[in-house]
Amino acid sequence: MIGWGRIAFGAALTALLAAGGLFVFAGQRRGRVALLAGLVSGLGAAGWNSVVHVTRASGFFAEAPYRAFPISWQDGGSAVAAVAATTVVLGAGVHRSVRAAQLVFFGVMCGLAALLVDVYFY
């Protein structure tokens, strides 16, 4: 089970990695959009991890038997929450006029950041 401190650390790291990923790899040169997406993806991952913590759902921590990429259900849940939160907030706000494929790409980039942080830092 993860504690509140690790949840906060993971959320902050997810936010930084997601914002940096959008800024560098997605061609998102407007800093405020990358920062907003990072913040929202960090909050989405923190929300999921908070639910897992409060409900004491230890079954979500069953990791795959791959040493290089030991993914668990908890890690996947963080990624899905980050994708959903980022896509909804950007799509309803600053990126409501972009193509859907581009919006989904931004969400997937943020979800990938949340997944990598969860797999390797929790």
Short mmCIF file of N, CA, C and O in Angstrom, two decimals:
data_model
loop_
_atom_site.label_atom_id
_atom_site.label_comp_id
_atom_site.label_asym_id
_atom_site.label_seq_id
_atom_site.Cartn_x
_atom_site.Cartn_y
_atom_site.Cartn_z
N MET A 1 0.85 -1.18 0.00
CA MET A 1 0.00 0.00 0.00
C MET A 1 0.89 1.24 0.00
O MET A 1 1.89 1.29 0.70
N ILE A 2 0.48 2.22 -0.75
CA ILE A 2 1.26 3.46 -0.83
C ILE A 2 0.65 4.51 0.10
O ILE A 2 -0.55 4.54 0.32
N GLY A 3 1.52 5.36 0.64
CA GLY A 3 1.08 6.38 1.57
C GLY A 3 0.82 7.71 0.88
O GLY A 3 1.06 7.88 -0.31
N TRP A 4 0.34 8.65 1.66
CA TRP A 4 -0.01 9.96 1.11
C TRP A 4 1.21 10.71 0.57
O TRP A 4 1.11 11.41 -0.43
N GLY A 5 2.34 10.56 1.22
CA GLY A 5 3.55 11.23 0.74
C GLY A 5 3.99 10.73 -0.62
O GLY A 5 4.36 11.51 -1.49
N ARG A 6 3.92 9.42 -0.81
CA ARG A 6 4.28 8.85 -2.11
C ARG A 6 3.27 9.23 -3.18
O ARG A 6 3.62 9.41 -4.34
N ILE A 7 2.01 9.33 -2.80
CA ILE A 7 0.98 9.75 -3.77
C ILE A 7 1.27 11.17 -4.22
O ILE A 7 1.21 11.48 -5.41
N ALA A 8 1.59 12.06 -3.29
CA ALA A 8 1.90 13.45 -3.64
C ALA A 8 3.17 13.53 -4.48
O ALA A 8 3.22 14.29 -5.47
N PHE A 9 4.20 12.77 -4.12
CA PHE A 9 5.43 12.75 -4.90
C PHE A 9 5.17 12.24 -6.32
O PHE A 9 5.66 12.82 -7.30
N GLY A 10 4.41 11.18 -6.43
CA GLY A 10 4.09 10.63 -7.75
C GLY A 10 3.28 11.60 -8.60
O GLY A 10 3.49 11.71 -9.80
N ALA A 11 2.36 12.31 -7.97
CA ALA A 11 1.55 13.29 -8.70
C ALA A 11 2.43 14.43 -9.22
O ALA A 11 2.29 14.87 -10.37
N ALA A 12 3.34 14.90 -8.38
CA ALA A 12 4.23 15.98 -8.81
C ALA A 12 5.16 15.53 -9.92
O ALA A 12 5.37 16.25 -10.90
N LEU A 13 5.69 14.33 -9.79
CA LEU A 13 6.57 13.80 -10.83
C LEU A 13 5.82 13.55 -12.13
O LEU A 13 6.32 13.83 -13.22
N THR A 14 4.60 13.06 -12.03
CA THR A 14 3.76 12.87 -13.21
C THR A 14 3.49 14.20 -13.89
O THR A 14 3.58 14.31 -15.12
N ALA A 15 3.19 15.22 -13.11
CA ALA A 15 2.92 16.54 -13.69
C ALA A 15 4.14 17.08 -14.42
O ALA A 15 4.04 17.60 -15.54
N LEU A 16 5.30 16.95 -13.82
CA LEU A 16 6.53 17.43 -14.47
C LEU A 16 6.85 16.66 -15.73
O LEU A 16 7.19 17.24 -16.77
N LEU A 17 6.74 15.33 -15.67
CA LEU A 17 7.05 14.51 -16.83
C LEU A 17 6.05 14.72 -17.95
O LEU A 17 6.43 14.80 -19.13
N ALA A 18 4.78 14.86 -17.62
CA ALA A 18 3.76 15.09 -18.64
C ALA A 18 3.93 16.45 -19.30
O ALA A 18 3.88 16.57 -20.53
N ALA A 19 4.15 17.48 -18.50
CA ALA A 19 4.35 18.82 -19.07
C ALA A 19 5.60 18.86 -19.93
O ALA A 19 5.59 19.42 -21.03
N GLY A 20 6.68 18.27 -19.46
CA GLY A 20 7.91 18.23 -20.24
C GLY A 20 7.75 17.43 -21.51
O GLY A 20 8.26 17.81 -22.57
N GLY A 21 7.03 16.31 -21.43
CA GLY A 21 6.80 15.49 -22.62
C GLY A 21 5.99 16.22 -23.67
O GLY A 21 6.29 16.15 -24.86
N LEU A 22 4.96 16.92 -23.25
CA LEU A 22 4.16 17.69 -24.21
C LEU A 22 4.97 18.84 -24.80
O LEU A 22 4.86 19.14 -25.98
N PHE A 23 5.77 19.46 -23.98
CA PHE A 23 6.57 20.59 -24.46
C PHE A 23 7.62 20.13 -25.47
O PHE A 23 7.81 20.75 -26.50
N VAL A 24 8.28 19.01 -25.19
CA VAL A 24 9.38 18.55 -26.03
C VAL A 24 8.91 17.70 -27.20
O VAL A 24 9.28 17.94 -28.35
N PHE A 25 8.08 16.69 -26.93
CA PHE A 25 7.76 15.70 -27.95
C PHE A 25 6.47 15.98 -28.72
O PHE A 25 6.32 15.50 -29.84
N ALA A 26 5.54 16.70 -28.15
CA ALA A 26 4.27 16.93 -28.83
C ALA A 26 4.22 18.28 -29.53
O ALA A 26 3.18 18.65 -30.07
N GLY A 27 5.31 19.01 -29.51
CA GLY A 27 5.34 20.29 -30.20
C GLY A 27 4.43 21.34 -29.56
O GLY A 27 3.99 22.26 -30.23
N GLN A 28 4.17 21.18 -28.29
CA GLN A 28 3.29 22.11 -27.58
C GLN A 28 4.15 23.22 -27.01
O GLN A 28 4.58 23.16 -25.88
N ARG A 29 4.39 24.23 -27.79
CA ARG A 29 5.33 25.29 -27.39
C ARG A 29 4.69 26.37 -26.53
O ARG A 29 5.37 27.23 -26.02
N ARG A 30 3.38 26.35 -26.42
CA ARG A 30 2.73 27.28 -25.49
C ARG A 30 2.84 26.67 -24.10
O ARG A 30 2.24 25.66 -23.80
N GLY A 31 3.64 27.28 -23.27
CA GLY A 31 3.93 26.73 -21.96
C GLY A 31 2.72 26.54 -21.08
O GLY A 31 2.65 25.58 -20.32
N ARG A 32 1.74 27.40 -21.18
CA ARG A 32 0.59 27.29 -20.29
C ARG A 32 -0.25 26.05 -20.58
O ARG A 32 -0.80 25.45 -19.68
N VAL A 33 -0.31 25.64 -21.84
CA VAL A 33 -1.06 24.43 -22.18
C VAL A 33 -0.33 23.20 -21.64
O VAL A 33 -0.95 22.30 -21.07
N ALA A 34 0.98 23.15 -21.81
CA ALA A 34 1.75 22.03 -21.30
C ALA A 34 1.68 21.98 -19.77
O ALA A 34 1.54 20.90 -19.19
N LEU A 35 1.74 23.12 -19.12
CA LEU A 35 1.64 23.15 -17.66
C LEU A 35 0.26 22.72 -17.18
O LEU A 35 0.14 21.98 -16.20
N LEU A 36 -0.79 23.17 -17.87
CA LEU A 36 -2.14 22.77 -17.50
C LEU A 36 -2.32 21.27 -17.68
O LEU A 36 -2.87 20.59 -16.81
N ALA A 37 -1.85 20.74 -18.80
CA ALA A 37 -1.97 19.30 -19.04
C ALA A 37 -1.19 18.50 -18.00
O ALA A 37 -1.66 17.47 -17.51
N GLY A 38 -0.01 18.97 -17.65
CA GLY A 38 0.77 18.29 -16.62
C GLY A 38 0.08 18.31 -15.27
O GLY A 38 0.01 17.29 -14.58
N LEU A 39 -0.44 19.46 -14.90
CA LEU A 39 -1.14 19.59 -13.63
C LEU A 39 -2.36 18.67 -13.57
O LEU A 39 -2.56 17.95 -12.58
N VAL A 40 -3.13 18.66 -14.63
CA VAL A 40 -4.34 17.84 -14.65
C VAL A 40 -4.01 16.35 -14.64
O VAL A 40 -4.67 15.56 -13.96
N SER A 41 -2.98 15.95 -15.37
CA SER A 41 -2.62 14.53 -15.37
C SER A 41 -2.09 14.11 -14.00
O SER A 41 -2.38 13.00 -13.54
N GLY A 42 -1.35 14.97 -13.34
CA GLY A 42 -0.90 14.68 -11.98
C GLY A 42 -2.06 14.55 -11.01
O GLY A 42 -2.08 13.66 -10.16
N LEU A 43 -3.04 15.43 -11.15
CA LEU A 43 -4.22 15.36 -10.29
C LEU A 43 -5.05 14.12 -10.58
O LEU A 43 -5.62 13.51 -9.66
N GLY A 44 -5.14 13.73 -11.85
CA GLY A 44 -5.88 12.51 -12.20
C GLY A 44 -5.23 11.28 -11.60
O GLY A 44 -5.91 10.42 -11.02
N ALA A 45 -3.91 11.18 -11.74
CA ALA A 45 -3.19 10.04 -11.15
C ALA A 45 -3.29 10.06 -9.63
O ALA A 45 -3.46 9.00 -9.00
N ALA A 46 -3.20 11.24 -9.03
CA ALA A 46 -3.33 11.34 -7.58
C ALA A 46 -4.73 10.94 -7.12
O ALA A 46 -4.90 10.30 -6.08
N GLY A 47 -5.73 11.32 -7.89
CA GLY A 47 -7.10 10.92 -7.56
C GLY A 47 -7.28 9.42 -7.57
O GLY A 47 -7.88 8.85 -6.64
N TRP A 48 -6.76 8.77 -8.60
CA TRP A 48 -6.85 7.31 -8.66
C TRP A 48 -6.11 6.66 -7.50
O TRP A 48 -6.64 5.77 -6.84
N ASN A 49 -4.90 7.10 -7.24
CA ASN A 49 -4.12 6.51 -6.16
C ASN A 49 -4.74 6.79 -4.79
O ASN A 49 -4.61 5.97 -3.88
N SER A 50 -5.41 7.91 -4.66
CA SER A 50 -6.11 8.21 -3.41
C SER A 50 -7.27 7.26 -3.19
O SER A 50 -7.50 6.79 -2.07
N VAL A 51 -8.00 6.95 -4.25
CA VAL A 51 -9.10 5.99 -4.14
C VAL A 51 -8.57 4.62 -3.75
O VAL A 51 -9.13 3.94 -2.88
N VAL A 52 -7.49 4.20 -4.38
CA VAL A 52 -6.88 2.90 -4.05
C VAL A 52 -6.41 2.89 -2.59
O VAL A 52 -6.59 1.91 -1.88
N HIS A 53 -5.84 4.00 -2.14
CA HIS A 53 -5.34 4.08 -0.76
C HIS A 53 -6.49 4.05 0.26
O HIS A 53 -6.44 3.31 1.24
N VAL A 54 -7.50 4.87 0.03
CA VAL A 54 -8.59 4.99 0.99
C VAL A 54 -9.38 3.68 1.09
O VAL A 54 -9.79 3.28 2.19
N THR A 55 -9.58 3.00 -0.03
CA THR A 55 -10.35 1.76 -0.01
C THR A 55 -9.49 0.55 0.37
O THR A 55 -10.02 -0.55 0.48
N ARG A 56 -8.20 0.76 0.54
CA ARG A 56 -7.26 -0.31 0.87
C ARG A 56 -7.35 -1.47 -0.13
O ARG A 56 -7.36 -2.64 0.25
N ALA A 57 -7.41 -1.12 -1.38
CA ALA A 57 -7.55 -2.11 -2.46
C ALA A 57 -6.18 -2.68 -2.84
O ALA A 57 -5.60 -2.34 -3.85
N SER A 58 -5.68 -3.56 -2.01
CA SER A 58 -4.34 -4.11 -2.22
C SER A 58 -4.28 -5.05 -3.41
O SER A 58 -3.19 -5.33 -3.91
N GLY A 59 -5.40 -5.53 -3.89
CA GLY A 59 -5.40 -6.42 -5.05
C GLY A 59 -4.95 -5.75 -6.33
O GLY A 59 -4.56 -6.43 -7.28
N PHE A 60 -4.98 -4.43 -6.38
CA PHE A 60 -4.55 -3.71 -7.57
C PHE A 60 -3.03 -3.69 -7.72
O PHE A 60 -2.51 -3.27 -8.73
N PHE A 61 -2.31 -4.12 -6.71
CA PHE A 61 -0.85 -4.06 -6.74
C PHE A 61 -0.20 -5.36 -7.21
O PHE A 61 0.98 -5.57 -7.01
N ALA A 62 -0.96 -6.24 -7.83
CA ALA A 62 -0.40 -7.49 -8.37
C ALA A 62 0.37 -7.16 -9.64
O ALA A 62 -0.20 -6.77 -10.65
N GLU A 63 1.68 -7.30 -9.59
CA GLU A 63 2.53 -6.90 -10.71
C GLU A 63 2.73 -8.03 -11.70
O GLU A 63 2.73 -9.21 -11.33
N ALA A 64 2.93 -7.67 -12.94
CA ALA A 64 3.25 -8.63 -13.98
C ALA A 64 4.64 -9.19 -13.73
O ALA A 64 5.50 -8.51 -13.17
N PRO A 65 4.89 -10.41 -14.15
CA PRO A 65 6.18 -11.04 -13.83
C PRO A 65 7.32 -10.64 -14.77
O PRO A 65 8.22 -11.43 -15.02
N TYR A 66 7.32 -9.46 -15.28
CA TYR A 66 8.38 -8.98 -16.16
C TYR A 66 9.27 -8.02 -15.39
O TYR A 66 8.81 -6.97 -14.95
N ARG A 67 10.52 -8.35 -15.25
CA ARG A 67 11.42 -7.53 -14.44
C ARG A 67 11.65 -6.16 -15.05
O ARG A 67 11.79 -5.17 -14.35
N ALA A 68 11.69 -6.08 -16.38
CA ALA A 68 11.98 -4.80 -17.03
C ALA A 68 10.79 -3.85 -16.97
O ALA A 68 10.97 -2.63 -16.95
N PHE A 69 9.57 -4.40 -16.94
CA PHE A 69 8.37 -3.56 -16.94
C PHE A 69 7.32 -4.19 -16.03
O PHE A 69 6.35 -4.79 -16.50
N PRO A 70 7.46 -4.07 -14.72
CA PRO A 70 6.55 -4.73 -13.78
C PRO A 70 5.24 -3.96 -13.57
O PRO A 70 4.98 -3.41 -12.50
N ILE A 71 4.42 -3.90 -14.58
CA ILE A 71 3.17 -3.14 -14.53
C ILE A 71 2.14 -3.85 -13.66
O ILE A 71 2.11 -5.07 -13.59
N SER A 72 1.31 -3.06 -12.98
CA SER A 72 0.22 -3.62 -12.17
C SER A 72 -1.08 -2.93 -12.56
O SER A 72 -1.10 -1.96 -13.31
N TRP A 73 -2.19 -3.43 -12.00
CA TRP A 73 -3.49 -2.81 -12.27
C TRP A 73 -3.53 -1.37 -11.74
O TRP A 73 -4.16 -0.50 -12.33
N GLN A 74 -2.86 -1.14 -10.65
CA GLN A 74 -2.82 0.21 -10.07
C GLN A 74 -2.12 1.18 -11.03
O GLN A 74 -2.55 2.30 -11.20
N ASP A 75 -1.05 0.71 -11.67
CA ASP A 75 -0.33 1.55 -12.64
C ASP A 75 -1.21 1.89 -13.83
O ASP A 75 -1.25 3.03 -14.29
N GLY A 76 -1.91 0.88 -14.33
CA GLY A 76 -2.81 1.11 -15.47
C GLY A 76 -3.95 2.06 -15.11
O GLY A 76 -4.36 2.89 -15.92
N GLY A 77 -4.46 1.94 -13.90
CA GLY A 77 -5.52 2.85 -13.46
C GLY A 77 -5.06 4.29 -13.41
O GLY A 77 -5.80 5.21 -13.77
N SER A 78 -3.83 4.51 -12.98
CA SER A 78 -3.29 5.87 -12.96
C SER A 78 -3.18 6.44 -14.37
O SER A 78 -3.49 7.61 -14.60
N ALA A 79 -2.75 5.60 -15.29
CA ALA A 79 -2.63 6.05 -16.68
C ALA A 79 -3.99 6.40 -17.27
O ALA A 79 -4.15 7.44 -17.92
N VAL A 80 -4.97 5.56 -17.03
CA VAL A 80 -6.32 5.82 -17.55
C VAL A 80 -6.90 7.09 -16.94
O VAL A 80 -7.51 7.91 -17.64
N ALA A 81 -6.71 7.28 -15.64
CA ALA A 81 -7.21 8.49 -14.99
C ALA A 81 -6.53 9.74 -15.54
O ALA A 81 -7.18 10.77 -15.75
N ALA A 82 -5.23 9.66 -15.81
CA ALA A 82 -4.51 10.80 -16.37
C ALA A 82 -4.98 11.11 -17.79
O ALA A 82 -5.17 12.27 -18.15
N VAL A 83 -5.18 10.08 -18.60
CA VAL A 83 -5.67 10.28 -19.97
C VAL A 83 -7.05 10.93 -19.94
O VAL A 83 -7.31 11.91 -20.65
N ALA A 84 -7.94 10.39 -19.12
CA ALA A 84 -9.30 10.91 -19.06
C ALA A 84 -9.33 12.35 -18.58
O ALA A 84 -9.99 13.21 -19.19
N ALA A 85 -8.63 12.63 -17.50
CA ALA A 85 -8.65 13.99 -16.95
C ALA A 85 -8.06 15.00 -17.93
O ALA A 85 -8.63 16.08 -18.16
N THR A 86 -6.94 14.64 -18.53
CA THR A 86 -6.28 15.56 -19.46
C THR A 86 -7.13 15.81 -20.69
O THR A 86 -7.28 16.95 -21.14
N THR A 87 -7.69 14.76 -21.25
CA THR A 87 -8.50 14.91 -22.46
C THR A 87 -9.75 15.73 -22.20
O THR A 87 -10.10 16.60 -23.00
N VAL A 88 -10.40 15.50 -21.07
CA VAL A 88 -11.62 16.25 -20.76
C VAL A 88 -11.30 17.73 -20.52
O VAL A 88 -11.97 18.61 -21.07
N VAL A 89 -10.29 18.01 -19.72
CA VAL A 89 -9.99 19.40 -19.39
C VAL A 89 -9.49 20.17 -20.61
O VAL A 89 -9.93 21.29 -20.88
N LEU A 90 -8.57 19.58 -21.37
CA LEU A 90 -8.07 20.28 -22.56
C LEU A 90 -9.16 20.41 -23.62
O LEU A 90 -9.27 21.43 -24.29
N GLY A 91 -9.96 19.36 -23.79
CA GLY A 91 -11.02 19.39 -24.80
C GLY A 91 -12.14 20.36 -24.47
O GLY A 91 -12.77 20.91 -25.36
N ALA A 92 -12.39 20.58 -23.20
CA ALA A 92 -13.43 21.51 -22.80
C ALA A 92 -12.91 22.93 -22.66
O ALA A 92 -13.69 23.87 -22.57
N GLY A 93 -11.60 23.08 -22.65
CA GLY A 93 -11.02 24.40 -22.40
C GLY A 93 -10.17 24.90 -23.54
O GLY A 93 -10.67 25.20 -24.62
N VAL A 94 -8.88 24.95 -23.31
CA VAL A 94 -7.97 25.64 -24.22
C VAL A 94 -7.80 24.96 -25.57
O VAL A 94 -7.38 25.60 -26.52
N HIS A 95 -8.13 23.67 -25.68
CA HIS A 95 -7.95 22.97 -26.95
C HIS A 95 -9.27 22.48 -27.55
O HIS A 95 -9.32 21.46 -28.22
N ARG A 96 -10.33 23.21 -27.35
CA ARG A 96 -11.61 22.75 -27.88
C ARG A 96 -11.70 22.88 -29.39
O ARG A 96 -12.58 22.30 -30.01
N SER A 97 -10.79 23.61 -30.01
CA SER A 97 -10.85 23.78 -31.46
C SER A 97 -9.87 22.91 -32.23
O SER A 97 -9.82 22.98 -33.45
N VAL A 98 -9.08 22.08 -31.55
CA VAL A 98 -8.12 21.22 -32.25
C VAL A 98 -8.80 19.93 -32.69
O VAL A 98 -9.89 19.59 -32.23
N ARG A 99 -8.14 19.22 -33.59
CA ARG A 99 -8.67 17.94 -34.06
C ARG A 99 -8.69 16.94 -32.91
O ARG A 99 -7.85 16.99 -32.01
N ALA A 100 -9.63 16.02 -32.97
CA ALA A 100 -9.77 15.03 -31.90
C ALA A 100 -8.52 14.15 -31.79
O ALA A 100 -8.11 13.79 -30.69
N ALA A 101 -7.92 13.82 -32.91
CA ALA A 101 -6.72 12.97 -32.88
C ALA A 101 -5.58 13.65 -32.13
O ALA A 101 -4.85 13.00 -31.38
N GLN A 102 -5.45 14.95 -32.31
CA GLN A 102 -4.39 15.68 -31.61
C GLN A 102 -4.69 15.74 -30.11
O GLN A 102 -3.79 15.57 -29.28
N LEU A 103 -5.94 15.94 -29.77
CA LEU A 103 -6.33 15.98 -28.37
C LEU A 103 -6.09 14.63 -27.68
O LEU A 103 -5.56 14.57 -26.57
N VAL A 104 -6.45 13.56 -28.36
CA VAL A 104 -6.22 12.22 -27.81
C VAL A 104 -4.72 11.95 -27.68
O VAL A 104 -4.27 11.34 -26.71
N PHE A 105 -3.93 12.41 -28.64
CA PHE A 105 -2.48 12.25 -28.56
C PHE A 105 -1.92 12.93 -27.32
O PHE A 105 -1.09 12.38 -26.62
N PHE A 106 -2.39 14.13 -27.02
CA PHE A 106 -1.95 14.83 -25.81
C PHE A 106 -2.32 14.03 -24.56
O PHE A 106 -1.53 13.91 -23.63
N GLY A 107 -3.54 13.50 -24.54
CA GLY A 107 -3.98 12.71 -23.41
C GLY A 107 -3.16 11.44 -23.24
O GLY A 107 -2.78 11.08 -22.12
N VAL A 108 -2.84 10.79 -24.35
CA VAL A 108 -2.04 9.57 -24.28
C VAL A 108 -0.61 9.87 -23.81
O VAL A 108 -0.02 9.10 -23.04
N MET A 109 -0.06 10.98 -24.24
CA MET A 109 1.27 11.37 -23.76
C MET A 109 1.26 11.56 -22.24
O MET A 109 2.17 11.11 -21.54
N CYS A 110 0.24 12.20 -21.72
CA CYS A 110 0.13 12.41 -20.28
C CYS A 110 -0.12 11.09 -19.55
O CYS A 110 0.42 10.86 -18.47
N GLY A 111 -0.92 10.21 -20.15
CA GLY A 111 -1.14 8.90 -19.56
C GLY A 111 0.13 8.06 -19.53
O GLY A 111 0.38 7.33 -18.57
N LEU A 112 0.93 8.17 -20.56
CA LEU A 112 2.21 7.46 -20.60
C LEU A 112 3.14 7.96 -19.49
O LEU A 112 3.83 7.17 -18.84
N ALA A 113 3.13 9.25 -19.26
CA ALA A 113 3.93 9.81 -18.16
C ALA A 113 3.48 9.24 -16.82
O ALA A 113 4.30 8.83 -15.99
N ALA A 114 2.16 9.20 -16.61
CA ALA A 114 1.63 8.65 -15.35
C ALA A 114 1.97 7.18 -15.21
O ALA A 114 2.34 6.71 -14.13
N LEU A 115 1.90 6.43 -16.31
CA LEU A 115 2.21 5.01 -16.26
C LEU A 115 3.67 4.77 -15.91
O LEU A 115 3.99 3.94 -15.05
N LEU A 116 4.56 5.49 -16.55
CA LEU A 116 5.99 5.31 -16.28
C LEU A 116 6.36 5.67 -14.84
O LEU A 116 7.15 4.99 -14.21
N VAL A 117 5.76 6.76 -14.35
CA VAL A 117 6.03 7.14 -12.96
C VAL A 117 5.52 6.06 -12.01
O VAL A 117 6.22 5.66 -11.07
N ASP A 118 4.33 5.55 -12.25
CA ASP A 118 3.77 4.53 -11.37
C ASP A 118 4.55 3.23 -11.42
O ASP A 118 4.77 2.59 -10.39
N VAL A 119 4.96 2.82 -12.60
CA VAL A 119 5.68 1.55 -12.73
C VAL A 119 7.03 1.61 -12.04
O VAL A 119 7.45 0.70 -11.33
N TYR A 120 7.74 2.70 -12.22
CA TYR A 120 9.13 2.75 -11.77
C TYR A 120 9.37 3.51 -10.47
O TYR A 120 10.47 3.45 -9.92
N PHE A 121 8.38 4.24 -9.94
CA PHE A 121 8.61 5.01 -8.72
C PHE A 121 7.69 4.64 -7.57
O PHE A 121 7.84 5.16 -6.48
N TYR A 122 6.71 3.78 -7.78
CA TYR A 122 5.83 3.36 -6.68
C TYR A 122 6.22 1.96 -6.24
O TYR A 122 6.58 1.12 -6.96
#
